[in-house]
């Protein structure tokens, strides 16, 4: 996964578990694309302090994903839903009952995630 996409997903899923200070700085650097120097100047801290906080937040957010696997489950579910959409379209074209069986199988897999 591209780094910025990974950071954004991690923040979307687990960002509320960070402190307000961590969230504000992480948002500025990662989501708002401000430089470390800009954030440091705005917040009255060193550039190194901002860098360290971003690294620490990345580690915290990654740790949550390693324990909870919410992003992994989300991506699996998203992929399965796309397959269901494809199968539904195929069923409309062909009325192949095999499509319905596969849709039911995928639905069961989603339920067990």
JSON list of C-alpha atoms in Angstrom, two decimals:
[
{"chain": "A", "resi": 1, "resn": "UNK", "atom": "CA", "xyz": [0.00, 0.00, 0.00]},
{"chain": "A", "resi": 2, "resn": "UNK", "atom": "CA", "xyz": [1.29, 3.47, -0.79]},
{"chain": "A", "resi": 3, "resn": "UNK", "atom": "CA", "xyz": [2.55, 5.06, 2.43]},
{"chain": "A", "resi": 4, "resn": "UNK", "atom": "CA", "xyz": [0.17, 8.04, 2.45]},
{"chain": "A", "resi": 5, "resn": "UNK", "atom": "CA", "xyz": [-2.83, 5.80, 1.74]},
{"chain": "A", "resi": 6, "resn": "UNK", "atom": "CA", "xyz": [-1.74, 3.48, 4.54]},
{"chain": "A", "resi": 7, "resn": "UNK", "atom": "CA", "xyz": [-1.33, 6.38, 6.96]},
{"chain": "A", "resi": 8, "resn": "UNK", "atom": "CA", "xyz": [-4.73, 7.79, 5.99]},
{"chain": "A", "resi": 9, "resn": "UNK", "atom": "CA", "xyz": [-6.48, 4.45, 6.48]},
{"chain": "A", "resi": 10, "resn": "UNK", "atom": "CA", "xyz": [-4.78, 3.93, 9.83]},
{"chain": "A", "resi": 11, "resn": "UNK", "atom": "CA", "xyz": [-5.84, 7.40, 10.93]},
{"chain": "A", "resi": 12, "resn": "UNK", "atom": "CA", "xyz": [-9.41, 6.94, 9.66]},
{"chain": "A", "resi": 13, "resn": "UNK", "atom": "CA", "xyz": [-9.80, 3.71, 11.62]},
{"chain": "A", "resi": 14, "resn": "UNK", "atom": "CA", "xyz": [-7.80, 4.44, 14.76]},
{"chain": "A", "resi": 15, "resn": "UNK", "atom": "CA", "xyz": [-7.17, 8.20, 14.89]},
{"chain": "A", "resi": 16, "resn": "UNK", "atom": "CA", "xyz": [-9.72, 8.79, 17.61]},
{"chain": "A", "resi": 17, "resn": "UNK", "atom": "CA", "xyz": [-7.54, 6.72, 19.93]},
{"chain": "A", "resi": 18, "resn": "UNK", "atom": "CA", "xyz": [-4.75, 9.31, 19.74]},
{"chain": "A", "resi": 19, "resn": "UNK", "atom": "CA", "xyz": [-4.58, 12.29, 22.09]},
{"chain": "A", "resi": 20, "resn": "UNK", "atom": "CA", "xyz": [-5.88, 15.64, 20.83]},
{"chain": "A", "resi": 21, "resn": "UNK", "atom": "CA", "xyz": [-2.29, 16.92, 20.52]},
{"chain": "A", "resi": 22, "resn": "UNK", "atom": "CA", "xyz": [-1.21, 13.86, 18.53]},
{"chain": "A", "resi": 23, "resn": "UNK", "atom": "CA", "xyz": [-4.29, 14.08, 16.29]},
{"chain": "A", "resi": 24, "resn": "UNK", "atom": "CA", "xyz": [-3.76, 17.77, 15.53]},
{"chain": "A", "resi": 25, "resn": "UNK", "atom": "CA", "xyz": [-0.11, 17.36, 14.53]},
{"chain": "A", "resi": 26, "resn": "UNK", "atom": "CA", "xyz": [-0.70, 14.11, 12.65]},
{"chain": "A", "resi": 27, "resn": "UNK", "atom": "CA", "xyz": [-3.54, 15.72, 10.68]},
{"chain": "A", "resi": 28, "resn": "UNK", "atom": "CA", "xyz": [-1.40, 18.73, 9.81]},
{"chain": "A", "resi": 29, "resn": "UNK", "atom": "CA", "xyz": [1.51, 16.67, 8.53]},
{"chain": "A", "resi": 30, "resn": "UNK", "atom": "CA", "xyz": [-0.18, 13.62, 7.01]},
{"chain": "A", "resi": 31, "resn": "UNK", "atom": "CA", "xyz": [-3.62, 14.81, 5.95]},
{"chain": "A", "resi": 32, "resn": "UNK", "atom": "CA", "xyz": [-3.03, 18.52, 5.33]},
{"chain": "A", "resi": 33, "resn": "UNK", "atom": "CA", "xyz": [0.43, 17.96, 3.84]},
{"chain": "A", "resi": 34, "resn": "UNK", "atom": "CA", "xyz": [2.15, 20.68, 5.88]},
{"chain": "A", "resi": 35, "resn": "UNK", "atom": "CA", "xyz": [5.90, 20.43, 6.25]},
{"chain": "A", "resi": 36, "resn": "UNK", "atom": "CA", "xyz": [7.49, 19.48, 9.55]},
{"chain": "A", "resi": 37, "resn": "UNK", "atom": "CA", "xyz": [8.96, 22.99, 9.75]},
{"chain": "A", "resi": 38, "resn": "UNK", "atom": "CA", "xyz": [5.56, 24.64, 9.22]},
{"chain": "A", "resi": 39, "resn": "UNK", "atom": "CA", "xyz": [3.94, 22.55, 11.93]},
{"chain": "A", "resi": 40, "resn": "UNK", "atom": "CA", "xyz": [6.87, 23.07, 14.29]},
{"chain": "A", "resi": 41, "resn": "UNK", "atom": "CA", "xyz": [6.64, 26.84, 13.82]},
{"chain": "A", "resi": 42, "resn": "UNK", "atom": "CA", "xyz": [2.86, 26.89, 14.32]},
{"chain": "A", "resi": 43, "resn": "UNK", "atom": "CA", "xyz": [3.03, 24.71, 17.43]},
{"chain": "A", "resi": 44, "resn": "UNK", "atom": "CA", "xyz": [6.13, 26.17, 19.00]},
{"chain": "A", "resi": 45, "resn": "UNK", "atom": "CA", "xyz": [8.04, 22.89, 19.02]},
{"chain": "A", "resi": 46, "resn": "UNK", "atom": "CA", "xyz": [11.10, 21.67, 17.16]},
{"chain": "A", "resi": 47, "resn": "UNK", "atom": "CA", "xyz": [11.04, 20.08, 13.74]},
{"chain": "A", "resi": 48, "resn": "UNK", "atom": "CA", "xyz": [12.59, 16.98, 15.33]},
{"chain": "A", "resi": 49, "resn": "UNK", "atom": "CA", "xyz": [9.77, 16.94, 17.90]},
{"chain": "A", "resi": 50, "resn": "UNK", "atom": "CA", "xyz": [7.18, 16.92, 15.11]},
{"chain": "A", "resi": 51, "resn": "UNK", "atom": "CA", "xyz": [9.08, 14.18, 13.28]},
{"chain": "A", "resi": 52, "resn": "UNK", "atom": "CA", "xyz": [9.30, 12.04, 16.43]},
{"chain": "A", "resi": 53, "resn": "UNK", "atom": "CA", "xyz": [5.60, 12.53, 17.17]},
{"chain": "A", "resi": 54, "resn": "UNK", "atom": "CA", "xyz": [4.62, 11.45, 13.63]},
{"chain": "A", "resi": 55, "resn": "UNK", "atom": "CA", "xyz": [6.79, 8.35, 13.91]},
{"chain": "A", "resi": 56, "resn": "UNK", "atom": "CA", "xyz": [5.34, 7.56, 17.33]},
{"chain": "A", "resi": 57, "resn": "UNK", "atom": "CA", "xyz": [1.78, 8.00, 16.04]},
{"chain": "A", "resi": 58, "resn": "UNK", "atom": "CA", "xyz": [2.53, 5.75, 13.05]},
{"chain": "A", "resi": 59, "resn": "UNK", "atom": "CA", "xyz": [3.83, 3.11, 15.45]},
{"chain": "A", "resi": 60, "resn": "UNK", "atom": "CA", "xyz": [0.76, 3.43, 17.72]},
{"chain": "A", "resi": 61, "resn": "UNK", "atom": "CA", "xyz": [-1.70, 3.26, 14.81]},
{"chain": "A", "resi": 62, "resn": "UNK", "atom": "CA", "xyz": [0.12, 0.31, 13.24]},
{"chain": "A", "resi": 63, "resn": "UNK", "atom": "CA", "xyz": [0.06, -1.46, 16.60]},
{"chain": "A", "resi": 64, "resn": "UNK", "atom": "CA", "xyz": [-3.72, -1.08, 16.77]},
{"chain": "A", "resi": 65, "resn": "UNK", "atom": "CA", "xyz": [-4.05, -2.60, 13.29]},
{"chain": "A", "resi": 66, "resn": "UNK", "atom": "CA", "xyz": [-1.75, -5.48, 14.22]},
{"chain": "A", "resi": 67, "resn": "UNK", "atom": "CA", "xyz": [-4.01, -6.25, 17.18]},
{"chain": "A", "resi": 68, "resn": "UNK", "atom": "CA", "xyz": [-7.46, -5.51, 15.76]},
{"chain": "A", "resi": 69, "resn": "UNK", "atom": "CA", "xyz": [-7.09, -6.08, 11.98]},
{"chain": "A", "resi": 70, "resn": "UNK", "atom": "CA", "xyz": [-9.96, -3.70, 11.20]},
{"chain": "A", "resi": 71, "resn": "UNK", "atom": "CA", "xyz": [-8.38, -2.37, 7.99]},
{"chain": "A", "resi": 72, "resn": "UNK", "atom": "CA", "xyz": [-7.56, -5.89, 6.83]},
{"chain": "A", "resi": 73, "resn": "UNK", "atom": "CA", "xyz": [-11.17, -6.96, 7.42]},
{"chain": "A", "resi": 74, "resn": "UNK", "atom": "CA", "xyz": [-12.46, -3.81, 5.71]},
{"chain": "A", "resi": 75, "resn": "UNK", "atom": "CA", "xyz": [-10.33, -4.46, 2.62]},
{"chain": "A", "resi": 76, "resn": "UNK", "atom": "CA", "xyz": [-11.43, -8.11, 2.49]},
{"chain": "A", "resi": 77, "resn": "UNK", "atom": "CA", "xyz": [-15.08, -7.10, 2.81]},
{"chain": "A", "resi": 78, "resn": "UNK", "atom": "CA", "xyz": [-14.71, -4.43, 0.14]},
{"chain": "A", "resi": 79, "resn": "UNK", "atom": "CA", "xyz": [-13.19, -6.97, -2.25]},
{"chain": "A", "resi": 80, "resn": "UNK", "atom": "CA", "xyz": [-15.96, -9.46, -1.55]},
{"chain": "A", "resi": 81, "resn": "UNK", "atom": "CA", "xyz": [-18.66, -6.84, -2.13]},
{"chain": "A", "resi": 82, "resn": "UNK", "atom": "CA", "xyz": [-17.08, -6.02, -5.50]},
{"chain": "A", "resi": 83, "resn": "UNK", "atom": "CA", "xyz": [-17.19, -9.72, -6.38]},
{"chain": "A", "resi": 84, "resn": "UNK", "atom": "CA", "xyz": [-20.86, -9.87, -5.35]},
{"chain": "A", "resi": 85, "resn": "UNK", "atom": "CA", "xyz": [-21.62, -6.88, -7.62]},
{"chain": "A", "resi": 86, "resn": "UNK", "atom": "CA", "xyz": [-19.86, -8.60, -10.49]},
{"chain": "A", "resi": 87, "resn": "UNK", "atom": "CA", "xyz": [-21.72, -11.85, -9.89]},
{"chain": "A", "resi": 88, "resn": "UNK", "atom": "CA", "xyz": [-25.06, -10.03, -9.69]},
{"chain": "A", "resi": 89, "resn": "UNK", "atom": "CA", "xyz": [-24.38, -8.45, -13.08]},
{"chain": "A", "resi": 90, "resn": "UNK", "atom": "CA", "xyz": [-23.39, -11.81, -14.51]},
{"chain": "A", "resi": 91, "resn": "UNK", "atom": "CA", "xyz": [-26.58, -13.36, -13.11]},
{"chain": "A", "resi": 92, "resn": "UNK", "atom": "CA", "xyz": [-28.70, -10.65, -14.77]},
{"chain": "A", "resi": 93, "resn": "UNK", "atom": "CA", "xyz": [-27.08, -11.45, -18.11]},
{"chain": "A", "resi": 94, "resn": "UNK", "atom": "CA", "xyz": [-27.09, -15.25, -17.85]},
{"chain": "A", "resi": 95, "resn": "UNK", "atom": "CA", "xyz": [-29.50, -16.30, -15.05]},
{"chain": "A", "resi": 96, "resn": "UNK", "atom": "CA", "xyz": [-26.82, -18.81, -14.03]},
{"chain": "A", "resi": 97, "resn": "UNK", "atom": "CA", "xyz": [-27.78, -20.11, -10.57]},
{"chain": "A", "resi": 98, "resn": "UNK", "atom": "CA", "xyz": [-24.09, -20.77, -9.91]},
{"chain": "A", "resi": 99, "resn": "UNK", "atom": "CA", "xyz": [-23.77, -17.02, -9.46]},
{"chain": "A", "resi": 100, "resn": "UNK", "atom": "CA", "xyz": [-26.37, -17.05, -6.70]},
{"chain": "A", "resi": 101, "resn": "UNK", "atom": "CA", "xyz": [-24.60, -19.93, -4.97]},
{"chain": "A", "resi": 102, "resn": "UNK", "atom": "CA", "xyz": [-21.30, -18.05, -5.07]},
{"chain": "A", "resi": 103, "resn": "UNK", "atom": "CA", "xyz": [-23.00, -14.88, -3.75]},
{"chain": "A", "resi": 104, "resn": "UNK", "atom": "CA", "xyz": [-24.42, -16.87, -0.84]},
{"chain": "A", "resi": 105, "resn": "UNK", "atom": "CA", "xyz": [-20.98, -18.35, -0.16]},
{"chain": "A", "resi": 106, "resn": "UNK", "atom": "CA", "xyz": [-19.36, -14.90, -0.15]},
{"chain": "A", "resi": 107, "resn": "UNK", "atom": "CA", "xyz": [-22.09, -13.58, 2.15]},
{"chain": "A", "resi": 108, "resn": "UNK", "atom": "CA", "xyz": [-21.28, -16.37, 4.59]},
{"chain": "A", "resi": 109, "resn": "UNK", "atom": "CA", "xyz": [-17.58, -15.51, 4.43]},
{"chain": "A", "resi": 110, "resn": "UNK", "atom": "CA", "xyz": [-18.33, -11.85, 5.14]},
{"chain": "A", "resi": 111, "resn": "UNK", "atom": "CA", "xyz": [-20.46, -12.85, 8.13]},
{"chain": "A", "resi": 112, "resn": "UNK", "atom": "CA", "xyz": [-17.59, -14.83, 9.60]},
{"chain": "A", "resi": 113, "resn": "UNK", "atom": "CA", "xyz": [-15.04, -11.99, 9.37]}
]
